[in-house]
PDB file of C-alpha atoms in Angstrom:
ATOM      1  CA  UNK A   1      -7.998 138.945 -19.753  1.00  0.00           C
ATOM      2  CA  UNK A   2      -5.814 141.242 -21.809  1.00  0.00           C
ATOM      3  CA  UNK A   3      -7.704 144.342 -22.948  1.00  0.00           C
ATOM      4  CA  UNK A   4      -6.859 146.064 -26.220  1.00  0.00           C
ATOM      5  CA  UNK A   5      -7.643 149.746 -26.709  1.00  0.00           C
ATOM      6  CA  UNK A   6      -7.449 151.418 -30.094  1.00  0.00           C
ATOM      7  CA  UNK A   7      -7.300 155.127 -30.798  1.00  0.00           C
ATOM      8  CA  UNK A   8      -8.812 156.996 -32.361  1.00  0.00           C
ATOM      9  CA  UNK A   9     -12.194 155.313 -32.804  1.00  0.00           C
ATOM     10  CA  UNK A  10     -12.787 157.306 -35.970  1.00  0.00           C
ATOM     11  CA  UNK A  11     -10.242 158.956 -38.206  1.00  0.00           C
ATOM     12  CA  UNK A  12     -11.019 161.317 -41.094  1.00  0.00           C
ATOM     13  CA  UNK A  13      -8.353 161.638 -43.745  1.00  0.00           C
ATOM     14  CA  UNK A  14      -7.842 162.405 -47.411  1.00  0.00           C
ATOM     15  CA  UNK A  15      -6.374 160.425 -50.268  1.00  0.00           C
ATOM     16  CA  UNK A  16      -2.619 160.828 -50.136  1.00  0.00           C
ATOM     17  CA  UNK A  17      -2.457 161.400 -46.355  1.00  0.00           C
ATOM     18  CA  UNK A  18      -0.266 159.416 -43.996  1.00  0.00           C
ATOM     19  CA  UNK A  19      -2.248 158.052 -41.041  1.00  0.00           C
ATOM     20  CA  UNK A  20      -1.387 156.239 -37.826  1.00  0.00           C
ATOM     21  CA  UNK A  21      -3.634 154.104 -35.631  1.00  0.00           C
ATOM     22  CA  UNK A  22      -2.565 153.204 -32.102  1.00  0.00           C
ATOM     23  CA  UNK A  23      -3.326 150.031 -30.158  1.00  0.00           C
ATOM     24  CA  UNK A  24      -2.504 149.653 -26.459  1.00  0.00           C
ATOM     25  CA  UNK A  25      -2.519 146.407 -24.481  1.00  0.00           C
ATOM     26  CA  UNK A  26      -3.432 146.255 -20.787  1.00  0.00           C
ATOM     27  CA  UNK A  27      -0.293 144.198 -20.164  1.00  0.00           C
ATOM     28  CA  UNK A  28       2.775 143.280 -22.148  1.00  0.00           C
ATOM     29  CA  UNK A  29       2.138 141.057 -25.160  1.00  0.00           C
ATOM     30  CA  UNK A  30       5.703 141.124 -26.526  1.00  0.00           C
ATOM     31  CA  UNK A  31       5.200 141.338 -30.314  1.00  0.00           C
ATOM     32  CA  UNK A  32       2.181 139.041 -30.507  1.00  0.00           C
ATOM     33  CA  UNK A  33      -0.031 141.503 -32.330  1.00  0.00           C
ATOM     34  CA  UNK A  34      -1.896 141.391 -35.627  1.00  0.00           C
ATOM     35  CA  UNK A  35      -3.724 144.060 -37.624  1.00  0.00           C
ATOM     36  CA  UNK A  36      -6.761 143.487 -39.850  1.00  0.00           C
ATOM     37  CA  UNK A  37      -8.721 145.557 -42.337  1.00  0.00           C
ATOM     38  CA  UNK A  38     -12.473 145.049 -42.666  1.00  0.00           C
ATOM     39  CA  UNK A  39     -14.845 146.472 -45.258  1.00  0.00           C
ATOM     40  CA  UNK A  40     -18.654 146.469 -44.884  1.00  0.00           C
ATOM     41  CA  UNK A  41     -20.203 143.052 -45.420  1.00  0.00           C
ATOM     42  CA  UNK A  42     -16.825 141.311 -45.705  1.00  0.00           C
ATOM     43  CA  UNK A  43     -14.659 139.183 -43.484  1.00  0.00           C
ATOM     44  CA  UNK A  44     -11.511 140.834 -42.103  1.00  0.00           C
ATOM     45  CA  UNK A  45      -8.256 140.762 -44.071  1.00  0.00           C
ATOM     46  CA  UNK A  46      -4.937 140.123 -42.347  1.00  0.00           C
ATOM     47  CA  UNK A  47      -2.457 142.947 -42.885  1.00  0.00           C
ATOM     48  CA  UNK A  48       0.295 142.641 -40.282  1.00  0.00           C
ATOM     49  CA  UNK A  49       1.353 139.899 -37.870  1.00  0.00           C
ATOM     50  CA  UNK A  50       3.971 139.726 -35.137  1.00  0.00           C
ATOM     51  CA  UNK A  51       3.594 143.498 -34.811  1.00  0.00           C
ATOM     52  CA  UNK A  52       5.606 144.416 -37.895  1.00  0.00           C
ATOM     53  CA  UNK A  53       5.578 141.539 -40.404  1.00  0.00           C
ATOM     54  CA  UNK A  54       3.687 142.324 -43.592  1.00  0.00           C
ATOM     55  CA  UNK A  55       1.329 139.582 -44.772  1.00  0.00           C
ATOM     56  CA  UNK A  56       2.074 138.285 -48.240  1.00  0.00           C
ATOM     57  CA  UNK A  57       0.273 140.242 -50.949  1.00  0.00           C
ATOM     58  CA  UNK A  58      -0.456 143.267 -48.740  1.00  0.00           C
ATOM     59  CA  UNK A  59       0.668 146.657 -50.010  1.00  0.00           C
ATOM     60  CA  UNK A  60       3.916 148.005 -48.586  1.00  0.00           C
ATOM     61  CA  UNK A  61       2.023 151.217 -47.796  1.00  0.00           C
ATOM     62  CA  UNK A  62       0.970 149.376 -44.628  1.00  0.00           C
ATOM     63  CA  UNK A  63       3.475 149.059 -41.816  1.00  0.00           C
ATOM     64  CA  UNK A  64       3.335 148.078 -38.168  1.00  0.00           C
ATOM     65  CA  UNK A  65       5.575 148.804 -35.219  1.00  0.00           C
ATOM     66  CA  UNK A  66       5.774 148.476 -31.465  1.00  0.00           C
ATOM     67  CA  UNK A  67       6.262 145.921 -28.739  1.00  0.00           C
ATOM     68  CA  UNK A  68       5.217 145.389 -25.168  1.00  0.00           C
ATOM     69  CA  UNK A  69       2.049 147.404 -24.692  1.00  0.00           C
ATOM     70  CA  UNK A  70       2.031 150.040 -27.435  1.00  0.00           C
ATOM     71  CA  UNK A  71       1.677 149.410 -31.148  1.00  0.00           C
ATOM     72  CA  UNK A  72       0.967 151.416 -34.275  1.00  0.00           C
ATOM     73  CA  UNK A  73      -0.351 150.751 -37.750  1.00  0.00           C
ATOM     74  CA  UNK A  74       0.734 153.314 -40.326  1.00  0.00           C
ATOM     75  CA  UNK A  75      -0.683 153.724 -43.800  1.00  0.00           C
ATOM     76  CA  UNK A  76       1.459 155.904 -46.017  1.00  0.00           C
ATOM     77  CA  UNK A  77      -0.200 157.784 -48.862  1.00  0.00           C
ATOM     78  CA  UNK A  78      -3.835 156.722 -48.382  1.00  0.00           C
ATOM     79  CA  UNK A  79      -5.639 155.278 -51.375  1.00  0.00           C
ATOM     80  CA  UNK A  80      -9.420 155.215 -51.828  1.00  0.00           C
ATOM     81  CA  UNK A  81      -9.420 151.444 -51.258  1.00  0.00           C
ATOM     82  CA  UNK A  82      -7.947 151.930 -47.764  1.00  0.00           C
ATOM     83  CA  UNK A  83     -11.078 153.484 -46.271  1.00  0.00           C
ATOM     84  CA  UNK A  84     -12.328 150.742 -43.973  1.00  0.00           C
ATOM     85  CA  UNK A  85     -12.320 149.685 -40.322  1.00  0.00           C
ATOM     86  CA  UNK A  86      -9.062 148.467 -38.775  1.00  0.00           C
ATOM     87  CA  UNK A  87      -8.700 146.095 -35.829  1.00  0.00           C
ATOM     88  CA  UNK A  88      -5.722 145.065 -33.753  1.00  0.00           C
ATOM     89  CA  UNK A  89      -5.631 141.640 -32.081  1.00  0.00           C
ATOM     90  CA  UNK A  90      -3.337 140.288 -29.409  1.00  0.00           C
ATOM     91  CA  UNK A  91      -2.465 136.587 -29.463  1.00  0.00           C
ATOM     92  CA  UNK A  92      -0.209 136.453 -26.446  1.00  0.00           C
ATOM     93  CA  UNK A  93      -2.919 134.636 -24.463  1.00  0.00           C
ATOM     94  CA  UNK A  94      -2.594 130.870 -24.749  1.00  0.00           C
ATOM     95  CA  UNK A  95      -6.172 130.573 -25.824  1.00  0.00           C
ATOM     96  CA  UNK A  96      -8.401 133.154 -27.435  1.00  0.00           C
ATOM     97  CA  UNK A  97      -6.801 136.398 -28.430  1.00  0.00           C
ATOM     98  CA  UNK A  98      -8.671 139.651 -27.963  1.00  0.00           C
ATOM     99  CA  UNK A  99      -9.382 142.406 -30.437  1.00  0.00           C
ATOM    100  CA  UNK A 100      -9.416 146.147 -30.137  1.00  0.00           C
ATOM    101  CA  UNK A 101     -12.736 147.916 -30.619  1.00  0.00           C
ATOM    102  CA  UNK A 102     -11.816 149.075 -34.107  1.00  0.00           C
ATOM    103  CA  UNK A 103     -10.852 152.310 -35.857  1.00  0.00           C
ATOM    104  CA  UNK A 104     -13.046 153.512 -38.691  1.00  0.00           C
ATOM    105  CA  UNK A 105     -11.047 155.338 -41.340  1.00  0.00           C
ATOM    106  CA  UNK A 106     -13.310 157.767 -43.190  1.00  0.00           C
ATOM    107  CA  UNK A 107     -12.843 160.025 -46.167  1.00  0.00           C
ATOM    108  CA  UNK A 108     -12.536 163.671 -45.131  1.00  0.00           C
TER     109      UNK A 108
ATOM    110  CA  UNK B   1      -6.817 131.236 -53.415  1.00  0.00           C
ATOM    111  CA  UNK B   2      -8.155 129.900 -50.112  1.00  0.00           C
ATOM    112  CA  UNK B   3     -11.945 129.733 -49.999  1.00  0.00           C
ATOM    113  CA  UNK B   4     -14.084 129.482 -46.877  1.00  0.00           C
ATOM    114  CA  UNK B   5     -17.870 129.507 -47.177  1.00  0.00           C
ATOM    115  CA  UNK B   6     -20.021 129.579 -44.060  1.00  0.00           C
ATOM    116  CA  UNK B   7     -23.654 128.446 -43.967  1.00  0.00           C
ATOM    117  CA  UNK B   8     -26.359 127.494 -41.522  1.00  0.00           C
ATOM    118  CA  UNK B   9     -27.155 130.854 -39.992  1.00  0.00           C
ATOM    119  CA  UNK B  10     -30.687 132.095 -39.480  1.00  0.00           C
ATOM    120  CA  UNK B  11     -33.290 133.193 -36.977  1.00  0.00           C
ATOM    121  CA  UNK B  12     -33.673 131.072 -33.862  1.00  0.00           C
ATOM    122  CA  UNK B  13     -35.552 131.552 -30.610  1.00  0.00           C
ATOM    123  CA  UNK B  14     -33.731 131.961 -27.295  1.00  0.00           C
ATOM    124  CA  UNK B  15     -32.840 128.539 -25.936  1.00  0.00           C
ATOM    125  CA  UNK B  16     -32.773 127.050 -29.416  1.00  0.00           C
ATOM    126  CA  UNK B  17     -30.011 125.369 -31.376  1.00  0.00           C
ATOM    127  CA  UNK B  18     -28.265 125.913 -34.676  1.00  0.00           C
ATOM    128  CA  UNK B  19     -25.413 124.198 -36.507  1.00  0.00           C
ATOM    129  CA  UNK B  20     -23.048 126.261 -38.604  1.00  0.00           C
ATOM    130  CA  UNK B  21     -20.888 124.801 -41.343  1.00  0.00           C
ATOM    131  CA  UNK B  22     -17.794 126.096 -43.100  1.00  0.00           C
ATOM    132  CA  UNK B  23     -16.827 124.547 -46.436  1.00  0.00           C
ATOM    133  CA  UNK B  24     -13.132 124.872 -47.195  1.00  0.00           C
ATOM    134  CA  UNK B  25     -11.491 124.618 -50.588  1.00  0.00           C
ATOM    135  CA  UNK B  26      -8.325 125.428 -52.521  1.00  0.00           C
ATOM    136  CA  UNK B  27      -6.006 124.490 -49.663  1.00  0.00           C
ATOM    137  CA  UNK B  28      -5.086 121.419 -47.632  1.00  0.00           C
ATOM    138  CA  UNK B  29      -7.771 121.762 -44.965  1.00  0.00           C
ATOM    139  CA  UNK B  30      -6.529 118.806 -42.906  1.00  0.00           C
ATOM    140  CA  UNK B  31      -3.229 120.615 -42.255  1.00  0.00           C
ATOM    141  CA  UNK B  32      -4.772 123.760 -40.802  1.00  0.00           C
ATOM    142  CA  UNK B  33      -5.925 124.725 -37.351  1.00  0.00           C
ATOM    143  CA  UNK B  34      -9.293 126.468 -37.567  1.00  0.00           C
ATOM    144  CA  UNK B  35     -11.319 128.988 -35.604  1.00  0.00           C
ATOM    145  CA  UNK B  36     -14.741 130.557 -35.328  1.00  0.00           C
ATOM    146  CA  UNK B  37     -14.846 134.317 -34.721  1.00  0.00           C
ATOM    147  CA  UNK B  38     -18.036 136.348 -34.346  1.00  0.00           C
ATOM    148  CA  UNK B  39     -19.102 139.948 -34.714  1.00  0.00           C
ATOM    149  CA  UNK B  40     -22.263 141.327 -33.154  1.00  0.00           C
ATOM    150  CA  UNK B  41     -24.121 143.866 -35.335  1.00  0.00           C
ATOM    151  CA  UNK B  42     -22.160 147.116 -35.478  1.00  0.00           C
ATOM    152  CA  UNK B  43     -19.633 145.802 -32.973  1.00  0.00           C
ATOM    153  CA  UNK B  44     -16.093 144.456 -32.876  1.00  0.00           C
ATOM    154  CA  UNK B  45     -14.679 140.973 -33.268  1.00  0.00           C
ATOM    155  CA  UNK B  46     -14.730 138.191 -30.676  1.00  0.00           C
ATOM    156  CA  UNK B  47     -12.867 134.885 -30.912  1.00  0.00           C
ATOM    157  CA  UNK B  48     -15.264 131.993 -30.199  1.00  0.00           C
ATOM    158  CA  UNK B  49     -13.524 128.656 -30.616  1.00  0.00           C
ATOM    159  CA  UNK B  50     -10.424 126.846 -31.917  1.00  0.00           C
ATOM    160  CA  UNK B  51      -9.766 123.318 -33.138  1.00  0.00           C
ATOM    161  CA  UNK B  52      -6.398 121.828 -34.055  1.00  0.00           C
ATOM    162  CA  UNK B  53      -5.782 120.186 -37.405  1.00  0.00           C
ATOM    163  CA  UNK B  54      -6.298 116.732 -35.884  1.00  0.00           C
ATOM    164  CA  UNK B  55      -9.370 117.681 -33.852  1.00  0.00           C
ATOM    165  CA  UNK B  56      -7.684 117.977 -30.467  1.00  0.00           C
ATOM    166  CA  UNK B  57      -7.043 120.175 -28.569  1.00  0.00           C
ATOM    167  CA  UNK B  58     -10.127 122.372 -28.660  1.00  0.00           C
ATOM    168  CA  UNK B  59     -10.665 125.704 -26.898  1.00  0.00           C
ATOM    169  CA  UNK B  60     -13.675 127.933 -26.292  1.00  0.00           C
ATOM    170  CA  UNK B  61     -14.292 131.479 -25.163  1.00  0.00           C
ATOM    171  CA  UNK B  62     -15.789 131.619 -21.666  1.00  0.00           C
ATOM    172  CA  UNK B  63     -18.920 133.214 -23.145  1.00  0.00           C
ATOM    173  CA  UNK B  64     -19.803 130.034 -25.086  1.00  0.00           C
ATOM    174  CA  UNK B  65     -18.155 127.262 -23.058  1.00  0.00           C
ATOM    175  CA  UNK B  66     -20.592 124.465 -22.292  1.00  0.00           C
ATOM    176  CA  UNK B  67     -23.072 125.614 -24.964  1.00  0.00           C
ATOM    177  CA  UNK B  68     -21.098 125.513 -28.234  1.00  0.00           C
ATOM    178  CA  UNK B  69     -19.192 122.578 -29.744  1.00  0.00           C
ATOM    179  CA  UNK B  70     -16.630 122.897 -32.514  1.00  0.00           C
ATOM    180  CA  UNK B  71     -15.802 119.950 -34.744  1.00  0.00           C
ATOM    181  CA  UNK B  72     -14.313 119.178 -38.129  1.00  0.00           C
ATOM    182  CA  UNK B  73     -14.454 116.518 -40.823  1.00  0.00           C
ATOM    183  CA  UNK B  74     -11.164 116.524 -42.702  1.00  0.00           C
ATOM    184  CA  UNK B  75     -12.499 114.041 -45.263  1.00  0.00           C
ATOM    185  CA  UNK B  76     -15.233 116.532 -46.158  1.00  0.00           C
ATOM    186  CA  UNK B  77     -13.050 119.648 -45.832  1.00  0.00           C
ATOM    187  CA  UNK B  78     -15.580 121.055 -43.399  1.00  0.00           C
ATOM    188  CA  UNK B  79     -15.659 122.848 -40.058  1.00  0.00           C
ATOM    189  CA  UNK B  80     -18.724 122.963 -37.816  1.00  0.00           C
ATOM    190  CA  UNK B  81     -20.087 124.865 -34.844  1.00  0.00           C
ATOM    191  CA  UNK B  82     -22.977 123.330 -32.927  1.00  0.00           C
ATOM    192  CA  UNK B  83     -24.669 126.073 -30.925  1.00  0.00           C
ATOM    193  CA  UNK B  84     -27.098 125.124 -28.153  1.00  0.00           C
ATOM    194  CA  UNK B  85     -28.951 127.134 -25.497  1.00  0.00           C
ATOM    195  CA  UNK B  86     -28.690 130.212 -27.669  1.00  0.00           C
ATOM    196  CA  UNK B  87     -29.064 133.641 -26.100  1.00  0.00           C
ATOM    197  CA  UNK B  88     -29.835 137.064 -27.510  1.00  0.00           C
ATOM    198  CA  UNK B  89     -26.202 138.043 -26.947  1.00  0.00           C
ATOM    199  CA  UNK B  90     -25.113 135.290 -29.365  1.00  0.00           C
ATOM    200  CA  UNK B  91     -26.631 137.308 -32.222  1.00  0.00           C
ATOM    201  CA  UNK B  92     -23.750 137.961 -34.596  1.00  0.00           C
ATOM    202  CA  UNK B  93     -22.119 137.224 -37.908  1.00  0.00           C
ATOM    203  CA  UNK B  94     -20.048 134.076 -37.458  1.00  0.00           C
ATOM    204  CA  UNK B  95     -16.832 133.730 -39.452  1.00  0.00           C
ATOM    205  CA  UNK B  96     -14.646 130.698 -39.880  1.00  0.00           C
ATOM    206  CA  UNK B  97     -10.962 131.519 -40.160  1.00  0.00           C
ATOM    207  CA  UNK B  98      -7.745 129.632 -40.680  1.00  0.00           C
ATOM    208  CA  UNK B  99      -5.222 129.875 -37.903  1.00  0.00           C
ATOM    209  CA  UNK B 100      -1.861 131.178 -39.003  1.00  0.00           C
ATOM    210  CA  UNK B 101      -0.002 129.327 -36.260  1.00  0.00           C
ATOM    211  CA  UNK B 102       2.315 126.563 -37.361  1.00  0.00           C
ATOM    212  CA  UNK B 103       0.353 123.824 -35.591  1.00  0.00           C
ATOM    213  CA  UNK B 104       1.141 125.472 -32.303  1.00  0.00           C
ATOM    214  CA  UNK B 105      -1.872 123.718 -30.660  1.00  0.00           C
ATOM    215  CA  UNK B 106      -3.492 126.978 -29.564  1.00  0.00           C
ATOM    216  CA  UNK B 107      -5.165 129.867 -31.389  1.00  0.00           C
ATOM    217  CA  UNK B 108      -2.915 132.609 -32.697  1.00  0.00           C
ATOM    218  CA  UNK B 109      -3.897 135.025 -35.443  1.00  0.00           C
ATOM    219  CA  UNK B 110      -6.224 134.494 -38.360  1.00  0.00           C
ATOM    220  CA  UNK B 111      -4.939 134.372 -41.901  1.00  0.00           C
ATOM    221  CA  UNK B 112      -7.952 133.624 -44.114  1.00  0.00           C
ATOM    222  CA  UNK B 113     -11.586 134.436 -43.379  1.00  0.00           C
ATOM    223  CA  UNK B 114     -14.917 133.547 -44.904  1.00  0.00           C
ATOM    224  CA  UNK B 115     -17.725 136.001 -45.650  1.00  0.00           C
ATOM    225  CA  UNK B 116     -19.662 135.009 -42.548  1.00  0.00           C
ATOM    226  CA  UNK B 117     -23.151 133.752 -41.745  1.00  0.00           C
ATOM    227  CA  UNK B 118     -25.632 135.728 -39.642  1.00  0.00           C
ATOM    228  CA  UNK B 119     -27.189 134.179 -36.561  1.00  0.00           C
ATOM    229  CA  UNK B 120     -30.093 136.061 -35.007  1.00  0.00           C
ATOM    230  CA  UNK B 121     -31.445 134.936 -31.645  1.00  0.00           C
ATOM    231  CA  UNK B 122     -34.810 136.513 -31.003  1.00  0.00           C
ATOM    232  CA  UNK B 123     -38.357 135.614 -30.053  1.00  0.00           C
TER     233      UNK B 123
END
């Protein structure tokens, strides 16, 4: 199985900051990576797919990059609505992608 | 806007059974591949099962293979998950989610999600 490791697990930041979350795969997954945002009590929301493609309707403050085994999600100029937990997910496996353990973005 | 509403969760004893449902609306359900994804309390996300738009092929995570059965009724715009031989480790919020793959016949990433239904397995 492909393991996904996110860092950091928790990130404290302020409104207006630029933040980056890293996701590493245990083996190459090309660009088959998605990023999700989840708020308490809600289902996840798709932000980025194919490592760097922005989902329709998602703010351009979100961007993704990377390929192979290392990927990043960057949020430019944090807004109050961005404080949530973020997950990466690989879908290189033919069946059943795997998720990272999550990064909780907290208000400093 | 796509709407997915899960139901059927609840408290069940170990070894028991439960059937989850997902009611889909505001999109052409019969054209979409679908998935179940779960999240144990305070934990991360785990893909559980996939079903193509036509009902075959179907895939399961190793952790539920042989115990869970996914199905769909395109006439009723509904997705189901029959869960048998439930274990404490199956305790989680279960989400149904549309697959974003273009009928690729295997799970990819998940575009639209429901709010989830909580399954608690405990004596």
